Every structure is written in structure tokens, then in C-alpha cells.
XYZ file of C-alpha atoms in Angstrom:
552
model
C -137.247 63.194 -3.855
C -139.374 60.491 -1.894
C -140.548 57.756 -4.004
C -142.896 55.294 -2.639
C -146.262 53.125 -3.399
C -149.313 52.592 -1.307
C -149.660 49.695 -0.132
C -152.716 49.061 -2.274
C -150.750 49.224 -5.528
C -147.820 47.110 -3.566
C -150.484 44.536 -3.691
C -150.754 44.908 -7.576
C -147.164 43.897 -8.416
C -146.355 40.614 -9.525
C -144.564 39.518 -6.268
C -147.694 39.954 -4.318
C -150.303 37.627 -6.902
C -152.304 35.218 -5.346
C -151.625 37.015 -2.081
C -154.658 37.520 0.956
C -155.210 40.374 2.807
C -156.196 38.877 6.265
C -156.559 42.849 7.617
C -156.222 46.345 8.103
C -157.826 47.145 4.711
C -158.596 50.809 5.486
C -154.844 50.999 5.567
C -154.009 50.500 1.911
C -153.387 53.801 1.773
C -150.053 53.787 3.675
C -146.933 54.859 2.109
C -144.493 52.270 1.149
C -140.869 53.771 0.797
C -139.041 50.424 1.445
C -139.046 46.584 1.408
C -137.323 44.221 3.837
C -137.129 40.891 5.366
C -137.175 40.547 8.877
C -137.233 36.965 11.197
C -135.419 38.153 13.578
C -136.434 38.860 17.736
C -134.709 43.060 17.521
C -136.790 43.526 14.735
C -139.120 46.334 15.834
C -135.700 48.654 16.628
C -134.423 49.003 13.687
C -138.065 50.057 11.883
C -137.992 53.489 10.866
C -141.207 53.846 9.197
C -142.686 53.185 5.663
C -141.353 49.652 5.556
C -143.075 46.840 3.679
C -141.564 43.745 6.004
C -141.972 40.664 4.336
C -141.516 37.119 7.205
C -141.635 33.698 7.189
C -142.423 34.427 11.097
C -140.554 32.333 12.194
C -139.568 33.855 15.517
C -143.607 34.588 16.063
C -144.310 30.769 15.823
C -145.911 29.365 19.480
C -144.894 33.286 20.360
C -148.383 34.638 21.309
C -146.596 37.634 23.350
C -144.592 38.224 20.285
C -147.044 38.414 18.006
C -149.049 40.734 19.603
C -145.758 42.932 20.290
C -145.212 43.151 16.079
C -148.454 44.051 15.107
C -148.958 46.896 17.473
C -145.273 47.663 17.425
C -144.959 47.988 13.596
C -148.146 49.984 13.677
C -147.331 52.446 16.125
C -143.665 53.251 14.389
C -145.699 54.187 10.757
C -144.860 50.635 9.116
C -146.498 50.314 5.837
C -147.671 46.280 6.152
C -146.564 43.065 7.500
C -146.535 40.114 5.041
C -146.365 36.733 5.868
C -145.720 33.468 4.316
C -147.770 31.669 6.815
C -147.656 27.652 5.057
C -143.571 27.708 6.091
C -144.467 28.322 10.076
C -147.460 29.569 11.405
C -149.952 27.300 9.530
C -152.331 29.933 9.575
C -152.149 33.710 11.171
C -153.766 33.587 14.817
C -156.941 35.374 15.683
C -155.622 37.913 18.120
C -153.125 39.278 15.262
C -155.487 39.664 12.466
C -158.153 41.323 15.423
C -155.070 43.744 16.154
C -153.928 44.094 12.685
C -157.669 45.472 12.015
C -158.324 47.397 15.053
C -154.449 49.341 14.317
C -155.734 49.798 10.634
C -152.763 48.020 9.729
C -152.811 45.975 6.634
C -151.602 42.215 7.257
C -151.119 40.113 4.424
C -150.860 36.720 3.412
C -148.049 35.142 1.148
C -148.614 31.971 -1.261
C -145.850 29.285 0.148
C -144.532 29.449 -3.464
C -143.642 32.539 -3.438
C -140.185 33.751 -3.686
C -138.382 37.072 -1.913
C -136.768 37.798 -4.925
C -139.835 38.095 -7.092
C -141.261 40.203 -4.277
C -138.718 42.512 -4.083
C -137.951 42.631 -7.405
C -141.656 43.361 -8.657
C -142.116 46.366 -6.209
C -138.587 47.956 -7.148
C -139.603 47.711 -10.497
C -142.292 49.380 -10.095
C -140.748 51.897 -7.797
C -137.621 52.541 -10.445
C -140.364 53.515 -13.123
C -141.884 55.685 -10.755
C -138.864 57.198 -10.264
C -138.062 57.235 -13.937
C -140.947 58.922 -14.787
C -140.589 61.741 -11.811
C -137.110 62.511 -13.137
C -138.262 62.479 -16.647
C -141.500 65.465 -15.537
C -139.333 66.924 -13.294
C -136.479 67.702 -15.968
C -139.562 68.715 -18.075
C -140.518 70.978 -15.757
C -137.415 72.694 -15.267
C -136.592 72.820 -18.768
C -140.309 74.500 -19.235
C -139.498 77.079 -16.712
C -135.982 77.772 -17.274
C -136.660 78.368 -20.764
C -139.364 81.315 -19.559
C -136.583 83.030 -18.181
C -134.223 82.281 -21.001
C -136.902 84.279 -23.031
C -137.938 86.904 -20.695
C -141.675 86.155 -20.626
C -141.904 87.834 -17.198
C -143.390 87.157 -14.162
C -146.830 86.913 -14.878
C -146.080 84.120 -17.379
C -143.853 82.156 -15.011
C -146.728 82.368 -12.578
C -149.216 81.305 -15.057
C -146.694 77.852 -15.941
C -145.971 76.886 -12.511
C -150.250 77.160 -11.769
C -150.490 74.776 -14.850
C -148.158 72.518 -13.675
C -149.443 72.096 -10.330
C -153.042 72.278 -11.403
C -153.735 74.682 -8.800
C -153.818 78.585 -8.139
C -150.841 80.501 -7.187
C -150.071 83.472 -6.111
C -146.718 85.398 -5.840
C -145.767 88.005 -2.897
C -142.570 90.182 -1.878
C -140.893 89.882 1.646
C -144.020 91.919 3.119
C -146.753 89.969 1.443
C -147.923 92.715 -0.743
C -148.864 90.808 -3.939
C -147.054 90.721 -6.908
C -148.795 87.905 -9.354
C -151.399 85.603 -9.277
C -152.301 82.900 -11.645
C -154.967 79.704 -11.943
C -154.430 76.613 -14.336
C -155.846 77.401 -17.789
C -158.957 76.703 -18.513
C -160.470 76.379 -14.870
C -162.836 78.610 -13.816
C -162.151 79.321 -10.074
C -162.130 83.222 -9.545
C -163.232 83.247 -6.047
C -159.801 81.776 -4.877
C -157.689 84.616 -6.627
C -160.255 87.018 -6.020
C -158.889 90.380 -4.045
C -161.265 89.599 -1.180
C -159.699 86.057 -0.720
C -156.402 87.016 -1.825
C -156.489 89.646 1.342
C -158.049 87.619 4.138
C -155.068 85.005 2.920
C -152.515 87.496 3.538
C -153.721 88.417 6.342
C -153.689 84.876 7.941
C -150.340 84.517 6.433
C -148.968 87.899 8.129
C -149.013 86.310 11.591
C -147.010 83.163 10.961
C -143.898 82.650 13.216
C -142.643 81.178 9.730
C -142.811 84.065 7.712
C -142.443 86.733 10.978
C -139.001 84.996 11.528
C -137.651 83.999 8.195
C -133.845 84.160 7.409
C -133.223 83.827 4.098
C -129.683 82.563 3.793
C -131.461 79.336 5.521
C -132.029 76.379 3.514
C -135.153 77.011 1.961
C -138.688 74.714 3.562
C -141.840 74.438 1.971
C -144.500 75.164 4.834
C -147.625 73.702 4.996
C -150.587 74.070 6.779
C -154.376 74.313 6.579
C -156.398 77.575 6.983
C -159.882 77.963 7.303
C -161.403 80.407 4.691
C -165.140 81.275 3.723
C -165.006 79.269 1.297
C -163.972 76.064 3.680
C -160.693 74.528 4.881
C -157.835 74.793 2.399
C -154.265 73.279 2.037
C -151.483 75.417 1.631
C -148.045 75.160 0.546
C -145.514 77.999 1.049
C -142.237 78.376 -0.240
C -139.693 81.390 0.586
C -138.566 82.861 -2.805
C -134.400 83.751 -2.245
C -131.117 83.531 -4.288
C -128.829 83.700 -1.635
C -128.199 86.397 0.907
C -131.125 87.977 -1.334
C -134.727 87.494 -0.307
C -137.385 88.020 -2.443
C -140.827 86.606 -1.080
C -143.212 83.972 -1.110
C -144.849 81.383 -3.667
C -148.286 79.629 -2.174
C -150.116 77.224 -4.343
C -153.900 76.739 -2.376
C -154.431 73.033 -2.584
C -157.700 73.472 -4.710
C -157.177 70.005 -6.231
C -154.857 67.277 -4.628
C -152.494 66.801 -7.100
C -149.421 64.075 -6.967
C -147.651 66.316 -3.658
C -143.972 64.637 -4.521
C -144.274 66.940 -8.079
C -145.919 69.250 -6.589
C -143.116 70.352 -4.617
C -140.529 69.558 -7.018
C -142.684 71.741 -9.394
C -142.452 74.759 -6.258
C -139.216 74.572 -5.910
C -137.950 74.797 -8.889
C -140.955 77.729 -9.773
C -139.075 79.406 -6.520
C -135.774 79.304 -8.279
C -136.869 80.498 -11.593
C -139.133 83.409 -10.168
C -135.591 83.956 -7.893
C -133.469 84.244 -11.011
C -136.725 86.333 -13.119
C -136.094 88.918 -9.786
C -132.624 89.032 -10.240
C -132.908 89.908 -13.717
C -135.408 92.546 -12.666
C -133.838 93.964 -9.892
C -130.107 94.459 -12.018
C -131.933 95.852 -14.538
C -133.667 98.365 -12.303
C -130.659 99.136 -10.839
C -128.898 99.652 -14.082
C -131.558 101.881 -15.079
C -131.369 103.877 -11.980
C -127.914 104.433 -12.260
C -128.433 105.349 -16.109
C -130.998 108.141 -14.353
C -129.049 109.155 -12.085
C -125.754 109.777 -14.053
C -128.244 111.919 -16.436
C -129.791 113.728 -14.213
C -126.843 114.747 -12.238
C -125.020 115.718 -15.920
C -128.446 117.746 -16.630
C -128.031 119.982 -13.466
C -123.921 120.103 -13.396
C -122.591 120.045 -17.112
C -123.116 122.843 -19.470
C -121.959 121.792 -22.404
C -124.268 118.705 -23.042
C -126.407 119.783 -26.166
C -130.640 120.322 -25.932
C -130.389 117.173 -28.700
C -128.363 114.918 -26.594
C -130.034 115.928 -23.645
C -133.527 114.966 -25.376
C -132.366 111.682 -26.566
C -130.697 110.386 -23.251
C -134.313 111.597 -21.637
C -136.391 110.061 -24.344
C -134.351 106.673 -24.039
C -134.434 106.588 -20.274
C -138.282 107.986 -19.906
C -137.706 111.293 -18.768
C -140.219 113.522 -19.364
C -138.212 116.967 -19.328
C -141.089 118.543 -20.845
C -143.352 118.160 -17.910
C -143.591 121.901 -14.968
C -140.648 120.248 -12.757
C -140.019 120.872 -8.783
C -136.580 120.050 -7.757
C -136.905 119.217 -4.097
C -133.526 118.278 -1.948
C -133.855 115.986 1.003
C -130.627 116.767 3.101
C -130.347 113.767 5.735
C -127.956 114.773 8.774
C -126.554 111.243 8.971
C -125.708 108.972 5.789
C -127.857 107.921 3.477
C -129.130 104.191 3.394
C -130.492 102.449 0.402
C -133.708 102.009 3.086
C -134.245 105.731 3.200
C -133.929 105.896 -0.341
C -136.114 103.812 -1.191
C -138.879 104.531 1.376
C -138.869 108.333 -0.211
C -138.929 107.117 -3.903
C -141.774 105.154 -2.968
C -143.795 107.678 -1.634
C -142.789 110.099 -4.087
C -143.830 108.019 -7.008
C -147.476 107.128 -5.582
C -147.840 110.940 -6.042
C -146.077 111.413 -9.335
C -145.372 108.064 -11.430
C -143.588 110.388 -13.479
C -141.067 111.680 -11.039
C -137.551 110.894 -11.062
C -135.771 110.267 -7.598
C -131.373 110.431 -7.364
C -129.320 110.369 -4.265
C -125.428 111.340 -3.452
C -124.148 111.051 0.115
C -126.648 112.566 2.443
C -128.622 114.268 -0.656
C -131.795 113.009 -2.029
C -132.638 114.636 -4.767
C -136.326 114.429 -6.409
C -137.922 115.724 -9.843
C -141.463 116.198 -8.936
C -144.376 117.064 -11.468
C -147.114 119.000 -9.776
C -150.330 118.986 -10.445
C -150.846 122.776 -10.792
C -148.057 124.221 -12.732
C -148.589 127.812 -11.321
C -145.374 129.133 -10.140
C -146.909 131.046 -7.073
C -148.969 127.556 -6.082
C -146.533 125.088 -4.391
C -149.139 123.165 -2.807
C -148.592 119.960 -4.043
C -144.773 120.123 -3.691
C -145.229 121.107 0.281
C -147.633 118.092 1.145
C -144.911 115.879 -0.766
C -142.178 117.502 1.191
C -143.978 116.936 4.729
C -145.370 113.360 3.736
C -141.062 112.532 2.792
C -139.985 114.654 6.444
C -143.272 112.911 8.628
C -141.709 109.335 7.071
C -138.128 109.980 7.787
C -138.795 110.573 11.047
C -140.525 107.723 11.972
C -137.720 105.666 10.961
C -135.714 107.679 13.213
C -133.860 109.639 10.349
C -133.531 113.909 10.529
C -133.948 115.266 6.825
C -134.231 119.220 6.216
C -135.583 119.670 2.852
C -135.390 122.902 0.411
C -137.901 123.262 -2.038
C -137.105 125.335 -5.869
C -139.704 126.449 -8.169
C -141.623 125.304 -10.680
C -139.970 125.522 -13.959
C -140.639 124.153 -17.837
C -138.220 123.204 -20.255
C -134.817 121.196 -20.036
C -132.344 124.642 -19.119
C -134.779 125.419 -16.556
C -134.863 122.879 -14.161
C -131.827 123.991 -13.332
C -132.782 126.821 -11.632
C -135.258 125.066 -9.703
C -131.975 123.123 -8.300
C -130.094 126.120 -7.429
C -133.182 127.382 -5.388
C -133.519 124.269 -3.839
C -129.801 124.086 -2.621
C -130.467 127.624 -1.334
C -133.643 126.650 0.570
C -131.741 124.367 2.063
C -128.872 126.220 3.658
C -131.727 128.525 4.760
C -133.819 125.843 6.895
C -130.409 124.684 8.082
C -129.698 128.655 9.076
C -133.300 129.074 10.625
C -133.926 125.700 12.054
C -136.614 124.736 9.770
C -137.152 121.421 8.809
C -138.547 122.491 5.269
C -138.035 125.135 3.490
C -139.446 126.590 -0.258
C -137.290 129.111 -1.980
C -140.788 131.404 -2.690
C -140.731 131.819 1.184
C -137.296 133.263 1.354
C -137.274 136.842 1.471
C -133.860 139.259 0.840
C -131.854 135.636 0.381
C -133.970 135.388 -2.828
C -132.258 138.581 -4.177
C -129.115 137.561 -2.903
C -129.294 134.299 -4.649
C -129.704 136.007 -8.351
C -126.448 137.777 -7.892
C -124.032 135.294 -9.942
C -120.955 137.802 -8.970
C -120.505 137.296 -5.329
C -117.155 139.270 -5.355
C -119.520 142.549 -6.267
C -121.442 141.440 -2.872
C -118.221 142.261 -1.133
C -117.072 145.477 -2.677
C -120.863 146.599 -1.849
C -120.298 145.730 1.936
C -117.325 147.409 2.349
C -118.317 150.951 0.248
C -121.383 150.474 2.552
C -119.716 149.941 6.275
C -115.811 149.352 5.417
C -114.836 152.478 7.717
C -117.542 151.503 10.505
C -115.714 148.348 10.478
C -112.100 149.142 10.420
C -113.049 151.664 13.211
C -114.394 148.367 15.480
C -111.341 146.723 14.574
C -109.209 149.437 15.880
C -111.040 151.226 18.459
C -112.196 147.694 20.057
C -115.905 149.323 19.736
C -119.161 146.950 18.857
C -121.058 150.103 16.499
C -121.714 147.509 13.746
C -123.599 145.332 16.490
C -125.150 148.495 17.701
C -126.254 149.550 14.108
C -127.705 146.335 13.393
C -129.383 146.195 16.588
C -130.960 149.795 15.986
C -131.852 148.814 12.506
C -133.770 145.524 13.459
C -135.824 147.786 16.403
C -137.122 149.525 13.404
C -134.292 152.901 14.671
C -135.769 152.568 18.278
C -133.315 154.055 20.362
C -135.052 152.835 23.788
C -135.591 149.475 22.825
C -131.926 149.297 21.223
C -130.844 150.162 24.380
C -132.828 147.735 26.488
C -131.563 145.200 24.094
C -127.843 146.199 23.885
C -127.929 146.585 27.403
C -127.064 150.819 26.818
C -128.260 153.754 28.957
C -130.286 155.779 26.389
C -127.479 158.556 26.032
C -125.334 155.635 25.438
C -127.158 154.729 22.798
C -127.941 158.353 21.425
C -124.029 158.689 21.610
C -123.528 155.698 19.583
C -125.623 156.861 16.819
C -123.804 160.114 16.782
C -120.794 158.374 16.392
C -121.962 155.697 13.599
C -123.281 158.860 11.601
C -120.284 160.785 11.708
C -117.989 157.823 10.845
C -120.348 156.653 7.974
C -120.836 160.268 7.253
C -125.011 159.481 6.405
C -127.920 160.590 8.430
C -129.663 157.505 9.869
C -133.386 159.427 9.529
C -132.829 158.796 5.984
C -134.942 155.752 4.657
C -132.989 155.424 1.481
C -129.923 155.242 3.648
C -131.456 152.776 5.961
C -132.195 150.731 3.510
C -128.725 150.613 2.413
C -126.945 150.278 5.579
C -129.521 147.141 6.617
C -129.060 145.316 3.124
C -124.920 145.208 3.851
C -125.760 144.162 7.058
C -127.814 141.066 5.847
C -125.400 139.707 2.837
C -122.588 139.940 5.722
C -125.301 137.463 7.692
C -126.126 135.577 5.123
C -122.418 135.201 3.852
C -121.872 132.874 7.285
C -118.249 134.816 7.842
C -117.282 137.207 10.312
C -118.145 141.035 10.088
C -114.179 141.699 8.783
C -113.280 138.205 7.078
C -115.671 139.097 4.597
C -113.405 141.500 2.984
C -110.490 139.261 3.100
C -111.730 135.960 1.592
């Protein structure tokens, strides 16, 4: 940390009593950082600015050219003052330097011949070391103020509130986007219009644009920025300070420079508020994530393990704040690459500004969301659809394919299972028909299919049904099943059939012939339609071959 006097209070130290000030008094507000002698002709090279250079000047004696080359020298490379014991060689400081000293606005002082270097230096240092002392001293304070805060989870809100006290000024808090997160004034000031939401806006707005914040890499040493905007309300100081642990980047602290308050602990204050609010997000974000895991390992027991009881299942829900009492829409958003924590995210997110109360778990390329609706009706699905396209518009803007299957609306903890199932269904379906979503009250025959929990009975239903028609394709090398479908689908047009299949029409007649006599049914039958066509489908929908079905 910078320590350093003005060269007005310089003045007020014991080394500098009895002392003149010959010129340059609107520059008593330069910052002194250092003191040295210098009497030598290489002085001006080695000045690196905020030196107090104390001379017996020597070297300038009879020197016009010289003298002229300090003054403006030191004042063009930021020195804080010149003194100089003028009795011991000069006799008196020449016109042309104290006319330069002034015009530079570069304070030129005047030593007693009595006075000693020692008690100079000395008497500033002094000063300078309790200075120092007492920044240490507030800035240990300070930390130990704000640590503590954290120590006692008081939250962010309270943090914010300390570190506005301790700077005296208003503060506000944002993530890595500048969407704002807290804001805070010192206590007891009454200055609403810079933390209103119209200010608070028009600030982030300005702030949006800055290469600073645009380009920020936050496993860089952290910078406080500052910079002056102009607002309605006038011209205001800024000072902005990335908010990271690490590789981990949170946001940004601003403090508006309301009142000018000591900038050395200003910034000490800032950065150690930036450190504290870092840790406070830390805290935050491993407890989230713990939570979400916690959510996650429940939910996924709820839908997969039978044997957890309706009390455990209540408590784990009640503890976590899962509302299983609530009409629940299982929704599954498949993604055809992996899923990223982004993507994740990005549909929780949206999800939740529609449902606070929804509950949002992922696997490998499986999103899976517990959505409340707003209308409960089973046969309304409104709400669920305009979440599902809102989640499929957003993933593909970020250049990510998702197919989503929607389940019903069901009450009670068993139940949501079933709205699960459905949704896994749905989404096999959209991925069968190219659809991008899909809800299972859309599905047709696959609905029926689906509430069959013996599949094996599927297959001994298939082959009563068209086993010989089959085994005859097999063996005579024939295509009647494709033919049967084909004349089934037409709605048992021959002539279209046969446009389709490609068939003269007594080809086709012939065919039918055939398929009757093998089947042994008559095809003008409806019942029997019926029949044939629903074996046909559960061999589609099985995804197998027309034979492999009866061998799996």
C-alpha cells in the first residue's frame, strides 16, 4: 500500500519549522512518497516521481542554465517540491526560479540555515510510519470485520452493507454478466437516487461496453479500474474491482465515488470486500451444488427404486424442498451430443422463471425436469408445450439438438412415475418420427402399447397373428407381409397398393388370395383387419426385423 503526505502537511512536520514557501503554493497538494538529498549535476535522472528533494544547491550556485533546468525538470517528472537551504550557497533563490517554480505550480521552499537533514527526514518519516501504522491497524480492522461476516454466514447482503460503511459510499454487487446481485449505501445516508433501479441500469449499461469488463480473464491478477462516467445526476467516480477466487470468476464490486473518501483505504477496503464476497460465493455455490446433487440422487431414487417407503420418500422431499404434492410434468430433454454444465444450466434457468417450484436433474445426454403447471387438467398440456419449445428454441441457438418427450400430468409421489415412463416413450417416438418434441397424449396405438408391462405376450400375439405369413416369406423368398401392410395402410385399396408396391393389379389381387389362404381369414373382415394391422404396428414399433421378433 502507497503511503505518502501532501506536501502541505510535509510543511507541518517539525523538520520543516520556520521554513518559507517562496512558490508554487497551488501545489501543496502533491503527493509526497519519498525524501532525498540531492547536490549533485545527474540529479534529474534518477527522479522517479513523488520525491521531496531537499539541497544545499550547491551545484545551482552562479548556474542560471541549471537552475532553470531543475525547476522545470523536477516539475515535469511529478516531483513533489524542491527545498532549499539557500544561507549555505545561493544567498537567496533567484527570480527566474521562483517565477518558474510558480508558473509549473511547483512548490519551492525555503530552509532555515540551522536546519539539519536529519531532523528533516526524520520528522516526515515519523509522520509517514504513523500513517502507516494506523493504515495497517484499519486495514487489519477491516479484514477482521469482514472475515468475521463470513465466519458467521451473514450473507451477501450484509457483506455488501459493511464494505458500503467502510468506504462511506454506495456499492453495488454484479455476476460475470452484470445482472445485479446486491446493492448497499452507508447507514444512515439518505442517497436513494444512486442505488435506484433507473441509475443502477443506465450504470450497467455504461459498464457493459468496457474493453475491461468485455475482455476480462479471471485467472489475471486482479486491477481495480477506474474511471469517470457521466450520469443524470452529474459526473461520478468509479472504482471497479473483478470479484474471482482463482480459475473461478464471479463478478464485479463498484463503489460510485459519492464522497471522496481516503482512496489508499478505499481500495484496501475493495479488495479485501472482493475476497470476502469471493469466499461468501464459494460457500454459496458448494452449497448449491451439494444441494443439487442431494436433488438429484432423490429424484433419480424416486423414479428408479421401489422399495423406498411413502415416509422416507416424504421426509427426503420435505428436507430438500420438494413439493411432491404439487400436479407434476416429467419432461425429458434428450441432447444428441453430451451434456455441458452450460446447457444445463441455461434450461434450469428458464425452467425455473416459469415454475420456481420445479426441480431440474441431468445424466449423460438426459435432462430431466419436474414441472408444475398451471392448469392441472390432464387433457390441457399447454403450459408444459410452451416450456418444452421455449427449452428446444434456446438449445438451438446455442447450437445444441435436443428432442424432448413430454408425460402427463400426475398427483401424488407413486405417480410421477408414470409421467417418466411416458416421457421416455415420447421420446423414442420423436426420435422414430423426426419430431423435435413430442407429448405422450399425442401418441396414438404406442400409447396402448406402452401399458402392456408383459412385452413377451406382445410377441406370442404377433406370431398367432402372422407367424405362418412370415415363415412362408422366409421360405418362399416372397414380400406378402410388405404387401399386407402396404394394403392395410391404403385403407385395402388394391389399385393404389399396387401403384405403390409397384404390382400389376392381378398381381396384387393374387397376392391377397394368397395372404388369405395362408392366414386362413377373409381380409373384408374389419374385425380381422383390425387384428392383422395391430401385429403389424407392435412389429414397427418393436424396432426389430419382421422374423427377429420371434427370436429375441
Amino acid at each position: 500500500m502507497d503511503i505518502y503526505l501532501t506536501v502541505g502537511q510535509v510543511m507541518q512536520t517539525e523538520g520543516f519549522r520556520d521554513c518559507k514557501l517562496l512558490a508554487g503554493s497551488s501545489g501543496l497538494g502533491r503527493q509526497v512518497t519519498k525524501i532525498t538529498v540531492a547536490e549533485l549535476p545527474d540529479t534529474l535522472s534518477w527522479m522517479q516521481g513523488g520525491e521531496l528533494v531537499c539541497s544545499t544547491a550547491c551545484y545551482l550556485k552562479d548556474n542560471p542554465e541549471a537552475q532553470e533546468e531543475w525547476i522545470i525538470g523536477m516539475a515535469e517528472r511529478n516531483v513533489a517540491a524542491l527545498a532549499i537551504k539557500t544561507q549555505r550557497f545561493l544567498g537567496r533563490v533567484p527570480d527566474k526560479m521562483i517565477y518558474l517554480a510558480e508558473k509549473h505550480e511547483f512548490p519551492l521552499i525555503e530552509l532555515p540555515y540551522t536546519m539539519t537533514w536529519p531532523v528533516v527526514i526524520g520528522g516526515m518519516m515519523s509522520v509517514m510510519l504513523d500513517i502507516q501504522t494506523q493504515r495497517i491497524t484499519q486495514s487489519i480492522k477491516i479484514h477482521e470485520k469482514l472475515t468475521e461476516l463470513v465466519l458467521t454466514s451473514q450473507g451477501l447482503n450484509v457483506i455488501i452493507q459493511s464494505i458500503a460503511d467502510l468506504v462511506a459510499n454506495p456499492v453495488m454487487l454484479t455476476d460475470h454478466a452484470l445482472n445485479l446481485l446486491a446493492k448497499a449505501d452507508s447507514a444512515g445516508l439518505n442517497r436513494s437516487s444512486f442505488l435506484d433501479v433507473d441509475f443502477v441500469e443506465r450504470l450497467i449499461a455504461v459498464l457493459k461496453n468496457r474493453q475491461y469488463i468485455l475482455n476480462h480473464k479471471p485467472n489475471v491478477e486482479k486491477s481495480i479500474f477506474s474511471e469517470t462516467i457521466d450520469t443524470h445526476l452529474g459526473p461520478l467516480d468509479l472504482l471497479i474491482l473483478p470479484v474471482s477466487a482463482g480459475d473461478a470468476f464471479f463478478g464485479w464490486l463498484t463503489t460510485i465515488l459519492v464522497n471522496q473518501t481516503e482512496e489508499t483505504l478505499g481500495r484496501i477496503t475493495m479488495e479485501y470486500g472482493s475476497t470476502i464476497l469471493a469466499l461468501e460465493l464459494l460457500k454459496e455455490k458448494a452449497s448449491l451444488e451439494a444441494l443439487a446433487r442431494a436433488k438429484t440422487d432423490f429424484l433419480r431414487g424416486l423414479l428408479e427404486d421401489d422399495s423406498l417407503s411413502g415416509y422416507d420418500i416424504q421426509r427426503r422431499a420435505g428436507i430438500l424442498g420438494i413439493n411432491l404434492a404439487l400436479p407434476t410434468i416429467v419432461m425429458i430433454v434428450h441432447l444428441t451430443s453430451e451434456l455441458t454444465r452450460r446447457s444445463h444450466f441455461a434450461v434450469e434457468q428458464l425452467v425455473k422463471s416459469k415454475d420456481s417450484s420445479s426441480a431440474v436433474i441431468s445424466g449423460t445426454q438426459d435432462i430431466i425436469v419436474f414441472f408444475h403447471p398451471k392448469s392441472p387438467a390432464p387433457q390441457d398440456m399447454k403450459d408444459a408445450a410452451q416450456v418444452a419449445s421455449a427449452i428446444s428454441a434456446m438449445l438451438e441457438k446455442e447450437g445444441t439438438k435436443g428432442i424432448i418427450g413430454i408425460g402427463r400430468c400426475y398427483q401424488g409421489i407413486r405417480e410421477v412415475k408414470k409421467s417418466y415412463a411416458e416421457a421416455k416413450r415420447s421420446v423414442l417416438m420423436a426420435v422414430k418420427y423426426n419430431r423435435s418434441i413430442l407429448s405422450f397424449v399425442e401418441l396414438g396405438f404406442e400409447r396402448i402399447l406402452s401399458a402392456v408391462s408383459d412385452r413377451s405376450e406382445l410377441t406370442h400375439f404377433c406370431q398367432d397373428v402372422l407367424g405362418k405369413l412370415l415363415t412362408n416369406d422366409s421360405k418362399q423368398k416372397s414380400a406378402l407381409f410388405e404387401t399386407l401392410k402396404c394394403y392395410l395402410k391404403t385403407g385395402c385399396n388394391q389399385t393404389e397398393s399396387a401403384r405403390i408396391l409397384h404390382l400389376h393389379i392381378n398381381s396384387m389381387a393374387y397376392r391377397i388370395k394368397q395372404i388369405e389362404e395362408i392366414l386362413a381369414v377373409d381380409l373384408s373382415d374389419p374385425d380381422t383387419r383390425l387384428t392383422l394391422y395391430l401385429a403389424i404396428k407392435i412389429i414397427e414399433e418393436s424396432g426389430k426385423s419382421n422374423n427377429s421378433i420371434f427370436y429375441s
